[in-house]
CSV table of C-alpha atoms in Angstrom, one decimal:
chain,number,residue,atom,x,y,z
A,129,MET,CA,20.3,25.8,-61.7
A,130,THR,CA,17.4,23.2,-61.9
A,131,HIS,CA,15.0,22.5,-59.2
A,132,ALA,CA,12.8,19.6,-58.9
A,133,THR,CA,9.3,20.2,-57.6
A,134,PRO,CA,9.5,18.2,-54.3
A,135,ASP,CA,7.6,15.4,-53.2
A,136,VAL,CA,5.3,16.9,-50.1
A,137,ALA,CA,4.7,13.5,-49.0
A,138,ALA,CA,8.6,12.7,-48.7
A,139,PRO,CA,10.1,12.1,-45.6
A,140,ALA,CA,12.0,15.1,-44.0
A,141,ARG,CA,15.7,14.7,-44.6
A,142,ARG,CA,17.7,13.8,-41.4
A,143,VAL,CA,19.4,16.8,-40.0
A,144,PRO,CA,22.7,16.1,-37.8
A,145,ILE,CA,22.2,16.6,-34.0
A,146,VAL,CA,25.1,19.1,-34.1
A,147,THR,CA,23.0,21.3,-36.7
A,148,ARG,CA,20.1,21.0,-35.0
A,149,ALA,CA,21.5,22.3,-31.8
A,150,ASP,CA,23.4,25.1,-33.6
A,151,VAL,CA,20.0,26.3,-35.4
A,152,PHE,CA,18.2,26.1,-31.8
A,153,LEU,CA,20.9,28.1,-30.0
A,154,ARG,CA,21.2,30.6,-33.1
A,155,LEU,CA,17.1,31.2,-32.6
A,156,PHE,CA,17.7,33.0,-29.2
A,157,ALA,CA,19.8,35.5,-31.5
A,158,ILE,CA,17.6,35.8,-34.2
A,159,GLN,CA,16.8,39.5,-33.4
A,160,GLY,CA,20.4,40.2,-32.9
A,161,SER,CA,20.5,42.7,-36.1
A,162,TRP,CA,16.9,44.1,-36.0
A,163,ASN,CA,16.7,47.1,-38.0
A,164,TYR,CA,13.5,49.1,-39.8
A,165,GLU,CA,14.3,47.8,-43.5
A,166,LEU,CA,15.0,43.8,-43.1
A,167,LEU,CA,13.5,43.5,-39.4
A,168,MET,CA,14.5,40.0,-38.5
A,169,GLY,CA,15.5,39.2,-42.1
A,170,THR,CA,19.5,38.5,-41.4
A,171,GLY,CA,18.2,36.9,-38.1
A,172,ILE,CA,16.5,34.3,-40.5
A,173,GLY,CA,19.6,33.9,-42.5
A,174,PHE,CA,21.9,33.7,-39.3
A,175,CYS,CA,19.5,31.1,-37.9
A,176,ILE,CA,19.0,28.8,-40.9
A,177,GLU,CA,22.9,28.7,-42.4
A,178,PRO,CA,24.3,25.8,-40.4
A,179,VAL,CA,21.3,23.8,-42.3
A,180,LEU,CA,22.0,24.9,-45.6
A,181,ARG,CA,25.6,23.8,-45.2
A,182,LEU,CA,24.0,20.3,-46.0
A,183,LEU,CA,23.1,21.6,-49.7
A,184,PRO,CA,25.0,20.0,-52.7
A,185,GLY,CA,28.6,21.5,-52.4
A,186,GLY,CA,28.4,22.7,-48.9
A,187,LYS,CA,29.5,25.9,-47.7
A,188,ASP,CA,31.1,26.5,-51.0
A,189,GLY,CA,28.3,25.4,-53.3
A,190,ALA,CA,25.9,27.9,-55.2
A,191,ALA,CA,23.2,26.4,-53.9
A,192,TYR,CA,24.1,27.4,-50.4
A,193,HIS,CA,25.0,30.9,-51.2
A,194,GLU,CA,21.5,31.3,-53.4
A,195,ALA,CA,19.4,30.0,-50.4
A,196,LEU,CA,21.4,32.1,-47.6
A,197,ALA,CA,20.8,35.2,-49.8
A,198,ARG,CA,17.1,34.5,-50.3
A,199,GLU,CA,16.7,33.9,-46.4
A,200,SER,CA,18.6,36.7,-45.2
A,201,ARG,CA,15.8,39.2,-47.0
A,202,TYR,CA,13.0,41.0,-45.4
A,203,PHE,CA,11.2,38.9,-42.5
A,204,ASN,CA,8.8,40.0,-40.1
A,205,ALA,CA,7.5,37.6,-37.4
A,206,HIS,CA,7.2,37.3,-33.7
A,207,PRO,CA,10.6,36.3,-32.2
A,208,TYR,CA,9.6,32.5,-30.7
A,209,LEU,CA,7.1,31.9,-33.4
A,210,ALA,CA,9.9,32.7,-36.0
A,211,SER,CA,11.2,29.2,-35.3
A,212,ILE,CA,8.2,27.5,-37.2
A,213,GLY,CA,9.5,29.7,-40.0
A,214,VAL,CA,13.3,28.5,-39.7
A,215,GLY,CA,12.2,25.1,-39.4
A,216,SER,CA,9.7,25.0,-42.2
A,217,LEU,CA,12.3,27.2,-44.6
A,218,ALA,CA,14.9,25.2,-43.8
A,219,ARG,CA,12.9,21.7,-44.8
A,220,ALA,CA,12.2,23.8,-48.0
A,221,GLU,CA,15.7,24.5,-48.9
A,222,LEU,CA,16.9,20.9,-48.5
A,223,ASP,CA,14.1,19.7,-50.2
A,224,ARG,CA,15.2,21.8,-53.2
A,225,VAL,CA,11.8,23.4,-53.5
A,226,PRO,CA,12.0,26.3,-56.6
A,227,GLY,CA,13.4,29.5,-55.3
A,228,GLN,CA,10.7,31.8,-56.5
A,229,GLN,CA,8.3,29.1,-54.5
A,230,ILE,CA,10.4,29.9,-51.1
A,231,GLU,CA,10.0,33.4,-51.5
A,232,ARG,CA,6.4,33.8,-51.8
A,233,PHE,CA,5.9,31.0,-48.7
A,234,ARG,CA,8.5,33.8,-46.9
A,235,THR,CA,6.1,36.4,-47.6
A,236,ALA,CA,3.1,34.6,-46.6
A,237,LEU,CA,4.5,33.2,-43.5
A,238,CYS,CA,5.2,36.8,-42.0
A,239,GLY,CA,1.7,37.8,-41.3
A,240,PRO,CA,0.5,34.8,-39.2
A,241,LEU,CA,3.7,34.3,-37.5
A,242,GLY,CA,3.9,37.9,-36.3
A,243,SER,CA,0.1,38.3,-35.2
A,244,VAL,CA,-0.7,34.8,-33.5
A,245,GLY,CA,2.6,35.1,-31.4
A,246,ASP,CA,2.0,38.7,-30.4
A,247,ARG,CA,-1.3,37.6,-29.0
A,248,LEU,CA,-0.2,34.7,-27.3
A,249,VAL,CA,3.0,35.7,-25.8
A,250,TRP,CA,3.2,39.6,-25.9
A,251,ALA,CA,-0.6,39.7,-24.7
A,252,GLY,CA,-0.8,36.8,-23.1
A,253,TRP,CA,2.1,34.3,-21.7
A,254,LEU,CA,4.0,37.6,-20.3
A,255,PRO,CA,1.7,39.3,-18.6
A,256,VAL,CA,0.3,35.9,-17.2
A,257,CYS,CA,3.8,35.3,-15.9
A,258,SER,CA,4.5,38.9,-14.6
A,259,LEU,CA,1.1,39.0,-12.7
A,260,LEU,CA,2.0,35.5,-11.0
A,261,ALA,CA,5.2,37.1,-10.0
A,262,LEU,CA,3.6,40.0,-8.8
A,263,ALA,CA,1.0,37.8,-6.8
A,264,LEU,CA,3.8,35.8,-5.0
A,265,PHE,CA,5.3,39.2,-4.3
A,266,GLY,CA,2.2,40.4,-2.6
A,267,LEU,CA,1.6,37.1,-0.8
A,268,GLY,CA,5.3,37.9,0.8
A,269,ALA,CA,7.6,35.8,-1.1
A,270,LEU,CA,11.2,36.5,-0.8
A,271,PRO,CA,12.9,38.3,-3.7
A,272,ALA,CA,14.7,35.0,-4.9
A,273,THR,CA,11.2,32.9,-5.0
A,274,VAL,CA,9.8,35.6,-6.8
A,275,CYS,CA,12.6,35.9,-9.5
A,276,ALA,CA,13.0,32.1,-9.9
A,277,ALA,CA,9.5,31.5,-10.1
A,278,PHE,CA,8.9,34.0,-12.9
A,279,LEU,CA,12.0,33.3,-14.9
A,280,ILE,CA,11.1,29.5,-14.9
A,281,VAL,CA,7.7,29.7,-15.6
A,282,TYR,CA,8.2,32.1,-18.4
A,283,ASN,CA,11.2,30.3,-20.1
A,284,ALA,CA,9.4,26.7,-19.9
A,285,GLY,CA,6.7,28.3,-22.2
A,286,HIS,CA,9.6,30.5,-24.1
A,287,VAL,CA,12.2,27.7,-24.8
A,288,GLY,CA,9.4,25.2,-24.6
A,289,LEU,CA,8.0,27.4,-27.7
A,290,ARG,CA,11.2,27.6,-29.8
A,291,GLY,CA,12.0,24.2,-29.7
A,292,TRP,CA,8.7,23.0,-30.6
A,293,GLY,CA,8.4,25.5,-33.2
A,294,VAL,CA,11.5,24.7,-35.4
A,295,ARG,CA,10.5,21.0,-35.0
A,296,ALA,CA,7.4,21.4,-36.2
A,297,GLY,CA,8.0,23.7,-38.8
A,298,TYR,CA,10.7,21.3,-40.2
A,299,ALA,CA,8.4,18.4,-40.0
A,300,ALA,CA,5.6,20.4,-41.9
A,301,GLY,CA,7.7,22.1,-44.6
A,302,LEU,CA,5.4,24.1,-46.8
A,303,ARG,CA,2.7,22.4,-45.0
A,304,VAL,CA,3.1,24.7,-42.1
A,305,ALA,CA,-0.4,26.1,-42.1
A,306,GLY,CA,-1.8,23.1,-40.4
A,307,VAL,CA,0.9,24.1,-37.6
A,308,LEU,CA,-0.6,27.1,-37.3
A,309,ALA,CA,-4.3,25.9,-36.9
A,310,THR,CA,-3.6,23.7,-34.1
A,311,PRO,CA,-5.6,24.7,-30.9
A,312,LEU,CA,-2.3,26.1,-29.2
A,313,PHE,CA,-2.6,28.6,-31.5
A,314,ARG,CA,-6.9,29.1,-32.3
A,315,GLN,CA,-7.8,28.9,-28.9
A,316,GLY,CA,-4.6,29.2,-26.8
A,317,PRO,CA,-4.7,33.3,-26.7
A,318,ASP,CA,-8.1,33.4,-25.4
A,319,TYR,CA,-7.5,30.7,-22.4
A,320,VAL,CA,-4.2,32.6,-21.7
A,321,ALA,CA,-6.0,36.2,-21.7
A,322,ARG,CA,-8.7,34.4,-19.2
A,323,ALA,CA,-6.1,33.4,-17.0
A,324,GLY,CA,-4.2,36.3,-17.5
A,325,ALA,CA,-7.5,38.4,-16.5
A,326,PHE,CA,-7.8,36.4,-13.2
A,327,LEU,CA,-4.4,36.6,-11.9
A,328,ALA,CA,-4.7,40.5,-12.8
A,329,GLY,CA,-7.8,40.6,-10.3
A,330,VAL,CA,-5.8,38.4,-7.7
A,331,ALA,CA,-2.4,39.8,-8.2
A,332,LEU,CA,-3.2,43.9,-8.2
A,333,PRO,CA,-4.9,44.2,-4.5
A,334,LEU,CA,-2.2,41.8,-3.0
A,335,ALA,CA,1.0,43.8,-4.7
A,336,LEU,CA,-0.7,47.0,-4.0
A,337,ALA,CA,-0.8,46.0,-0.4
A,338,ARG,CA,2.3,45.1,0.1
A,339,VAL,CA,3.8,48.2,-1.5
A,340,ILE,CA,1.9,50.6,0.6
A,341,GLY,CA,2.8,48.7,3.4
A,342,PRO,CA,0.4,48.4,6.8
A,343,GLY,CA,1.4,51.6,8.2
A,344,ALA,CA,-0.6,53.5,5.2
A,345,ARG,CA,-3.6,51.5,5.4
A,346,GLU,CA,-5.8,54.6,6.9
A,347,PRO,CA,-9.2,54.8,5.6
A,348,GLN,CA,-8.5,58.3,4.0
A,349,ILE,CA,-5.4,57.2,2.4
A,350,VAL,CA,-6.9,54.1,0.8
A,351,GLY,CA,-10.1,55.8,-0.4
A,352,ALA,CA,-8.0,58.8,-2.2
A,353,VAL,CA,-6.0,55.9,-3.8
A,354,LEU,CA,-8.8,54.0,-4.9
A,355,ILE,CA,-10.7,57.2,-6.3
A,356,ALA,CA,-7.6,58.5,-7.9
A,357,THR,CA,-6.9,54.7,-9.4
A,358,ALA,CA,-10.4,54.4,-10.7
A,359,LEU,CA,-10.4,57.8,-12.2
A,360,GLY,CA,-7.0,57.6,-13.7
A,361,SER,CA,-7.4,54.1,-15.3
A,362,PHE,CA,-10.7,55.0,-17.0
A,363,ALA,CA,-8.9,58.1,-18.5
A,364,LEU,CA,-6.1,56.0,-19.6
A,365,ALA,CA,-8.6,53.2,-20.9
A,366,ARG,CA,-10.5,56.1,-22.8
A,367,LEU,CA,-7.3,57.5,-24.2
A,368,GLN,CA,-5.9,54.3,-25.3
A,369,GLY,CA,-3.5,54.7,-27.9
A,370,ARG,CA,-3.2,58.4,-27.4
A,371,ALA,CA,-1.7,58.5,-24.1
A,372,GLU,CA,1.0,56.0,-22.2
A,373,GLY,CA,0.6,55.1,-18.7
A,374,TRP,CA,4.4,55.1,-18.3
A,375,ARG,CA,4.8,58.5,-19.7
A,376,MET,CA,1.7,59.9,-17.3
A,377,ALA,CA,3.6,58.1,-14.1
A,378,MET,CA,6.8,60.0,-15.0
A,379,ILE,CA,5.2,63.0,-15.1
A,380,VAL,CA,3.4,62.7,-11.9
A,381,ILE,CA,6.3,61.3,-10.3
A,382,ALA,CA,8.4,64.0,-11.4
A,383,ALA,CA,5.8,66.6,-10.2
A,384,PHE,CA,5.5,64.6,-6.6
A,385,VAL,CA,9.2,64.7,-6.2
A,386,ILE,CA,9.8,68.4,-6.8
A,387,TYR,CA,6.7,69.0,-4.6
A,388,ALA,CA,8.4,66.8,-2.0
A,389,VAL,CA,11.8,68.6,-1.6
A,390,THR,CA,10.4,72.1,-2.1
A,391,ARG,CA,7.7,71.6,0.5
A,392,HIS,CA,8.9,73.0,3.8
A,393,GLY,CA,8.3,71.6,7.3
B,128,MET,CA,14.8,55.8,9.1
B,129,ARG,CA,15.7,59.3,7.7
B,130,PRO,CA,19.0,59.7,6.4
B,131,VAL,CA,21.3,62.6,8.0
B,132,GLY,CA,21.4,65.4,5.3
B,133,ARG,CA,24.8,65.4,3.6
B,134,LEU,CA,26.2,66.8,0.2
B,135,PRO,CA,25.8,64.8,-2.7
B,136,GLN,CA,28.9,62.7,-3.2
B,137,ARG,CA,30.0,61.6,-6.8
B,138,GLU,CA,30.1,57.7,-6.9
B,139,PRO,CA,33.4,56.4,-8.5
B,140,ALA,CA,32.7,55.1,-11.8
B,141,MET,CA,34.8,51.9,-10.8
B,142,ASN,CA,32.2,51.1,-8.3
B,143,LEU,CA,29.5,51.1,-10.8
B,144,LEU,CA,31.0,49.1,-13.3
B,145,PRO,CA,29.2,45.7,-12.1
B,146,PHE,CA,26.2,47.6,-12.3
B,147,ALA,CA,26.8,48.5,-16.1
B,148,LEU,CA,27.6,45.1,-16.9
B,149,LEU,CA,24.2,44.0,-15.6
B,150,GLY,CA,22.7,46.6,-17.6
B,151,ALA,CA,24.2,45.5,-20.4
B,152,VAL,CA,23.1,42.1,-20.2
B,153,CYS,CA,19.6,43.1,-19.2
B,154,GLY,CA,19.3,45.9,-22.1
B,155,LEU,CA,20.6,42.9,-24.5
B,156,ASP,CA,17.7,40.9,-23.2
B,157,VAL,CA,15.0,43.2,-24.1
B,158,VAL,CA,15.2,42.5,-28.1
B,159,SER,CA,18.6,41.2,-29.2
B,160,PHE,CA,19.4,38.0,-27.1
B,161,PRO,CA,17.9,36.0,-25.7
B,162,GLN,CA,14.5,37.5,-24.3
B,163,ALA,CA,14.6,35.5,-21.7
B,164,MET,CA,12.8,38.2,-19.7
B,165,LEU,CA,16.1,38.7,-17.2
B,166,SER,CA,15.1,42.3,-18.5
B,167,ARG,CA,11.4,42.8,-16.6
B,168,PRO,CA,11.6,45.1,-13.9
B,169,ILE,CA,10.8,42.6,-11.0
B,170,VAL,CA,13.9,40.5,-12.0
B,171,ALA,CA,16.4,43.1,-13.2
B,172,CYS,CA,15.5,45.7,-10.1
B,173,THR,CA,15.9,42.9,-7.7
B,174,LEU,CA,19.2,41.6,-9.3
B,175,SER,CA,20.4,45.1,-9.1
B,176,GLY,CA,19.2,46.0,-5.6
B,177,SER,CA,21.2,42.6,-4.6
B,178,LEU,CA,23.9,43.7,-6.2
B,179,ALA,CA,23.8,47.1,-4.3
B,180,GLY,CA,23.5,45.0,-1.0
B,181,ASN,CA,19.2,45.4,-0.6
B,182,ALA,CA,17.3,43.0,-2.5
B,183,MET,CA,14.3,43.7,-0.8
B,184,SER,CA,14.4,47.3,-1.8
B,185,GLY,CA,15.1,46.3,-5.5
B,186,LEU,CA,11.9,44.1,-5.2
B,187,LEU,CA,9.8,46.5,-4.0
B,188,LEU,CA,10.8,49.0,-6.7
B,189,GLY,CA,10.6,45.9,-9.5
B,190,ALA,CA,7.0,45.3,-8.4
B,191,VAL,CA,6.2,49.0,-8.9
B,192,LEU,CA,7.9,48.8,-12.4
B,193,GLU,CA,6.3,45.6,-13.2
B,194,LEU,CA,3.0,47.0,-12.5
B,195,ILE,CA,3.7,50.1,-14.8
B,196,ALA,CA,5.4,47.8,-17.3
B,197,LEU,CA,2.6,45.4,-17.9
B,198,GLU,CA,1.3,48.1,-20.4
B,199,THR,CA,4.0,47.7,-22.6
B,200,LEU,CA,3.5,45.4,-25.4
B,201,PRO,CA,6.9,45.1,-27.4
B,202,PHE,CA,5.1,44.5,-30.6
B,203,GLY,CA,7.6,44.4,-33.5
B,204,ALA,CA,8.8,48.0,-34.6
B,205,SER,CA,6.7,50.1,-32.4
B,206,ARG,CA,8.5,52.3,-29.9
B,207,TYR,CA,8.6,51.2,-26.2
B,208,PRO,CA,10.7,51.9,-23.2
B,209,GLU,CA,13.8,50.0,-22.6
B,210,TRP,CA,13.0,48.5,-19.1
B,211,GLY,CA,16.0,46.5,-18.6
B,212,SER,CA,18.9,48.7,-18.4
B,213,ALA,CA,16.3,51.1,-16.7
B,214,SER,CA,15.4,48.4,-13.9
B,215,VAL,CA,18.8,48.2,-13.1
B,216,VAL,CA,19.6,51.9,-12.6
B,217,GLY,CA,16.5,51.9,-10.5
B,218,GLY,CA,17.3,49.0,-8.5
B,219,ALA,CA,21.0,50.2,-7.9
B,220,LEU,CA,19.2,53.8,-6.7
B,221,ALA,CA,16.6,51.7,-4.4
B,222,GLY,CA,19.2,49.5,-3.3
B,223,ALA,CA,21.8,52.2,-2.1
B,224,VAL,CA,20.3,53.6,0.8
B,225,PRO,CA,18.5,51.2,3.6
B,226,GLN,CA,15.0,50.2,3.3
B,227,HIS,CA,12.2,52.8,4.0
B,228,THR,CA,14.5,55.5,3.6
B,229,HIS,CA,11.9,58.2,3.0
B,230,GLY,CA,11.8,59.2,-0.8
B,231,ALA,CA,14.1,56.5,-1.9
B,232,ILE,CA,11.3,54.5,-3.8
B,233,ALA,CA,10.1,57.6,-5.6
B,234,ILE,CA,13.3,58.9,-7.0
B,235,ALA,CA,14.6,55.6,-7.8
B,236,MET,CA,11.2,55.1,-9.8
B,237,LEU,CA,11.4,58.4,-11.4
B,238,GLY,CA,15.1,57.5,-12.3
B,239,ALA,CA,13.9,54.1,-14.0
B,240,LEU,CA,11.1,56.0,-15.8
B,241,ALA,CA,13.6,58.5,-17.2
B,242,THR,CA,16.1,56.1,-18.1
B,243,ALA,CA,13.5,53.6,-19.6
B,244,TRP,CA,12.5,56.7,-22.0
B,245,VAL,CA,16.2,57.3,-23.1
B,246,GLY,CA,16.8,53.5,-23.3
B,247,GLY,CA,13.8,53.4,-25.8
B,248,TRP,CA,15.2,56.3,-27.8
B,249,SER,CA,18.6,54.6,-27.7
B,250,MET,CA,17.3,51.2,-28.9
B,251,THR,CA,15.6,53.0,-32.1
B,252,VAL,CA,19.1,54.4,-32.9
B,253,VAL,CA,20.7,51.2,-32.7
B,254,ARG,CA,18.3,49.6,-34.9
B,255,LYS,CA,19.1,52.5,-37.5
B,256,TRP,CA,22.7,51.8,-37.0
B,257,ASN,CA,21.9,47.9,-38.2
B,258,GLY,CA,20.0,49.0,-41.1
B,259,ALA,CA,22.7,51.2,-42.5
B,260,TRP,CA,25.2,48.5,-41.9
B,261,ALA,CA,22.8,46.2,-43.9
B,262,ARG,CA,22.5,48.8,-46.7
B,263,ALA,CA,26.6,49.1,-46.8
B,264,LEU,CA,26.7,44.8,-47.0
B,265,ALA,CA,23.8,44.6,-49.3
B,266,PRO,CA,26.3,43.4,-52.3
B,267,GLU,CA,27.5,40.7,-50.2
B,268,LEU,CA,24.1,39.7,-48.5
B,269,ASN,CA,22.6,39.6,-52.1
B,270,VAL,CA,25.1,36.9,-53.2
B,271,GLY,CA,24.7,34.7,-49.6
B,272,SER,CA,28.2,35.9,-48.1
B,273,ALA,CA,27.9,34.1,-44.6
B,274,ARG,CA,30.6,36.2,-43.5
B,275,SER,CA,28.3,39.2,-44.1
B,276,VAL,CA,25.3,37.8,-42.3
B,277,ILE,CA,27.1,36.5,-39.1
B,278,GLY,CA,29.3,39.8,-39.0
B,279,LEU,CA,26.2,41.7,-39.0
B,280,GLN,CA,24.5,39.7,-36.5
B,281,LEU,CA,27.7,39.6,-34.1
B,282,LYS,CA,27.8,43.6,-34.9
B,283,GLY,CA,24.4,44.3,-33.6
B,284,LEU,CA,24.6,42.2,-30.7
B,285,THR,CA,27.8,43.7,-29.6
B,286,THR,CA,26.3,47.3,-30.3
B,287,ASP,CA,23.3,46.4,-28.2
B,288,PHE,CA,25.3,45.2,-25.2
B,289,VAL,CA,27.4,48.1,-25.6
B,290,ARG,CA,24.2,50.6,-25.6
B,291,GLY,CA,22.9,48.9,-22.3
B,292,GLY,CA,26.0,49.0,-20.3
B,293,LEU,CA,26.9,53.0,-21.2
B,294,LEU,CA,23.5,53.8,-20.8
B,295,THR,CA,23.2,52.0,-17.3
B,296,LEU,CA,26.7,53.9,-16.4
B,297,VAL,CA,25.8,57.0,-17.5
B,298,ALA,CA,22.3,57.3,-15.8
B,299,LEU,CA,24.0,56.3,-12.5
B,300,LEU,CA,26.7,58.4,-12.7
B,301,ALA,CA,24.2,61.6,-13.4
B,302,LEU,CA,21.4,60.1,-11.2
B,303,LYS,CA,23.0,58.9,-8.2
B,304,PRO,CA,24.3,62.5,-6.6
B,305,ILE,CA,20.8,63.8,-7.7
B,306,ALA,CA,18.9,60.6,-5.4
B,307,THR,CA,21.2,61.6,-2.6
B,308,ALA,CA,20.5,64.9,-2.5
B,309,VAL,CA,16.4,64.3,-3.4
B,310,ILE,CA,16.6,62.1,-0.2
B,311,ALA,CA,18.2,64.8,1.9
B,312,LEU,CA,15.9,67.3,0.9
B,313,TRP,CA,12.3,65.0,1.2
B,314,HIS,CA,9.7,66.5,3.0
B,315,VAL,CA,6.4,64.3,2.5
B,316,PRO,CA,5.6,61.3,5.2
B,317,PRO,CA,6.3,57.9,4.2
B,318,ARG,CA,2.5,57.1,3.9
B,319,VAL,CA,2.0,59.9,1.6
B,320,SER,CA,4.9,58.8,-0.7
B,321,GLY,CA,3.6,55.2,-0.6
B,322,ALA,CA,-0.1,56.3,-1.4
B,323,VAL,CA,1.3,58.4,-4.4
B,324,ILE,CA,3.6,55.4,-5.7
B,325,VAL,CA,0.6,52.8,-5.5
B,326,GLY,CA,-1.8,55.1,-7.1
B,327,VAL,CA,0.2,55.9,-9.9
B,328,ALA,CA,1.5,52.1,-10.1
B,329,ALA,CA,-2.5,50.9,-9.7
B,330,THR,CA,-3.8,53.1,-12.5
B,331,VAL,CA,-1.5,52.3,-15.1
B,332,ALA,CA,-1.5,48.6,-14.2
B,333,VAL,CA,-5.4,48.7,-14.2
B,334,GLY,CA,-5.5,50.8,-17.4
B,335,ALA,CA,-3.0,48.1,-18.8
B,336,THR,CA,-5.4,45.0,-17.6
B,337,TRP,CA,-8.0,46.6,-19.4
B,338,LYS,CA,-6.1,47.0,-22.7
B,339,VAL,CA,-4.6,43.7,-22.5
B,340,PHE,CA,-7.6,41.7,-21.8
B,341,HIS,CA,-10.6,43.5,-22.8
B,342,GLY,CA,-11.0,42.2,-25.9
B,343,THR,CA,-11.3,38.3,-24.7
B,344,ARG,CA,-14.8,37.0,-24.0
B,345,GLY,CA,-15.7,36.5,-20.3
B,346,ALA,CA,-12.3,38.4,-19.3
B,347,GLY,CA,-14.2,40.5,-17.3
B,348,LEU,CA,-15.9,38.0,-15.1
B,349,VAL,CA,-13.2,35.9,-14.3
B,350,PHE,CA,-11.0,39.3,-13.5
B,351,ALA,CA,-14.0,40.2,-10.8
B,352,VAL,CA,-14.0,36.4,-9.6
B,353,GLY,CA,-10.0,36.9,-9.0
B,354,LEU,CA,-10.6,40.4,-7.5
B,355,ALA,CA,-12.8,39.3,-5.0
B,356,ILE,CA,-10.1,36.4,-4.0
B,357,GLY,CA,-7.3,39.1,-4.2
B,358,LEU,CA,-9.3,41.1,-2.1
B,359,ALA,CA,-10.0,38.4,0.6
B,360,LEU,CA,-6.4,37.5,0.7
B,361,VAL,CA,-5.4,41.1,1.7
B,362,ALA,CA,-8.0,41.3,4.3
B,363,LEU,CA,-7.0,38.0,5.5
B,364,LYS,CA,-3.4,39.4,5.8
């Protein structure tokens, strides 16, 4: 099979709306078969498959099978930003870029799509939305309000990022580096992190005050909690990487439960 | 309110099926589909508490677990607690007793943390199975078989859904009688229980805040400004 070198300035081939909708919906299941060998490789093949049907010969053509095999190999990225990879790889396949060039491109995509996504979403947008929900909880919001606010705000970013990513990736094709150099990815994580730090300051005292309740706000109890928190969080920060807070929490609560049921009187 | 001491009763499994279904959905949401964060403790606990008839207890526990979950950054192949099914278990335990029942939040928190631990392990098992199935289908994948690609994806999704549901069901069957017994034997005043829970959650949350944001320039200053506002709001309430 021969491949023509693509004309990078050529306009993108128009993809039918049904195919675009199919790809977009599949993006939500991109990690459906995540494993330690291919990571989300088969997920990329799964998402891109509807576009590959547009290749010469359709579903039965050699081009379709070659492309699907290539796109189902090892791939690692942040699951939301993988949409950029899906878009740009779909464009590359439809443009009939040589297979070896696509494979090199796939490999090069993994690092940036993983690290930028981790910083922007897992260490940025998700904590920001969690802290916003905790602040609302601390201010006395009802359960439905807290949940709805969290889900709407978080998923506005989540769904928007997936939708924008696949469109931007498809428009850019192999020149996707320009997409990753946009201010959203270069400066966005820092802005989101600062917003998160501010929200943490607001949300933590509010949420903790509501959990402890008005009956337990005696000076001795508040003082003991503050001292324990200061010492414990300092220790956790010092032990970063060697101790996980949730495990420590489980051990302390288990010990407390045993004490509470064995104490008499 | 203190419950009258009573013998632990085994919950009919049928009554737990709605929780198992919710646990399956939330467990699936963690990684496989659709990652809309229904699985976050503040959502999943509240939904589960609501299903048990006490959304407020679910929300209270959800907020405590959310403070702890702030620390967990679900980076790629790293192993982390599975908060989705675990939060459903916690919400069901917290919501099963009247609000402010002594010890209810502490035992529900412990049940959720233990389930999150087992859930994290069960996710790695499913990932290994996915790998084994992909290896078995390597010849088909190498020739671009759509049937194999789609089949692997559907098999992985189904397995993860079943994993979350089974985990929730087994955890609730095991933990509900224990929770009932612990609540009946609880001998610590509520203000002390509240202080311990808040102390633990605050410790992990402050540590997590430092871990997530300390590398950003200016984050310390904006945190201090936010903290001043937060403390002022607490004082005003």
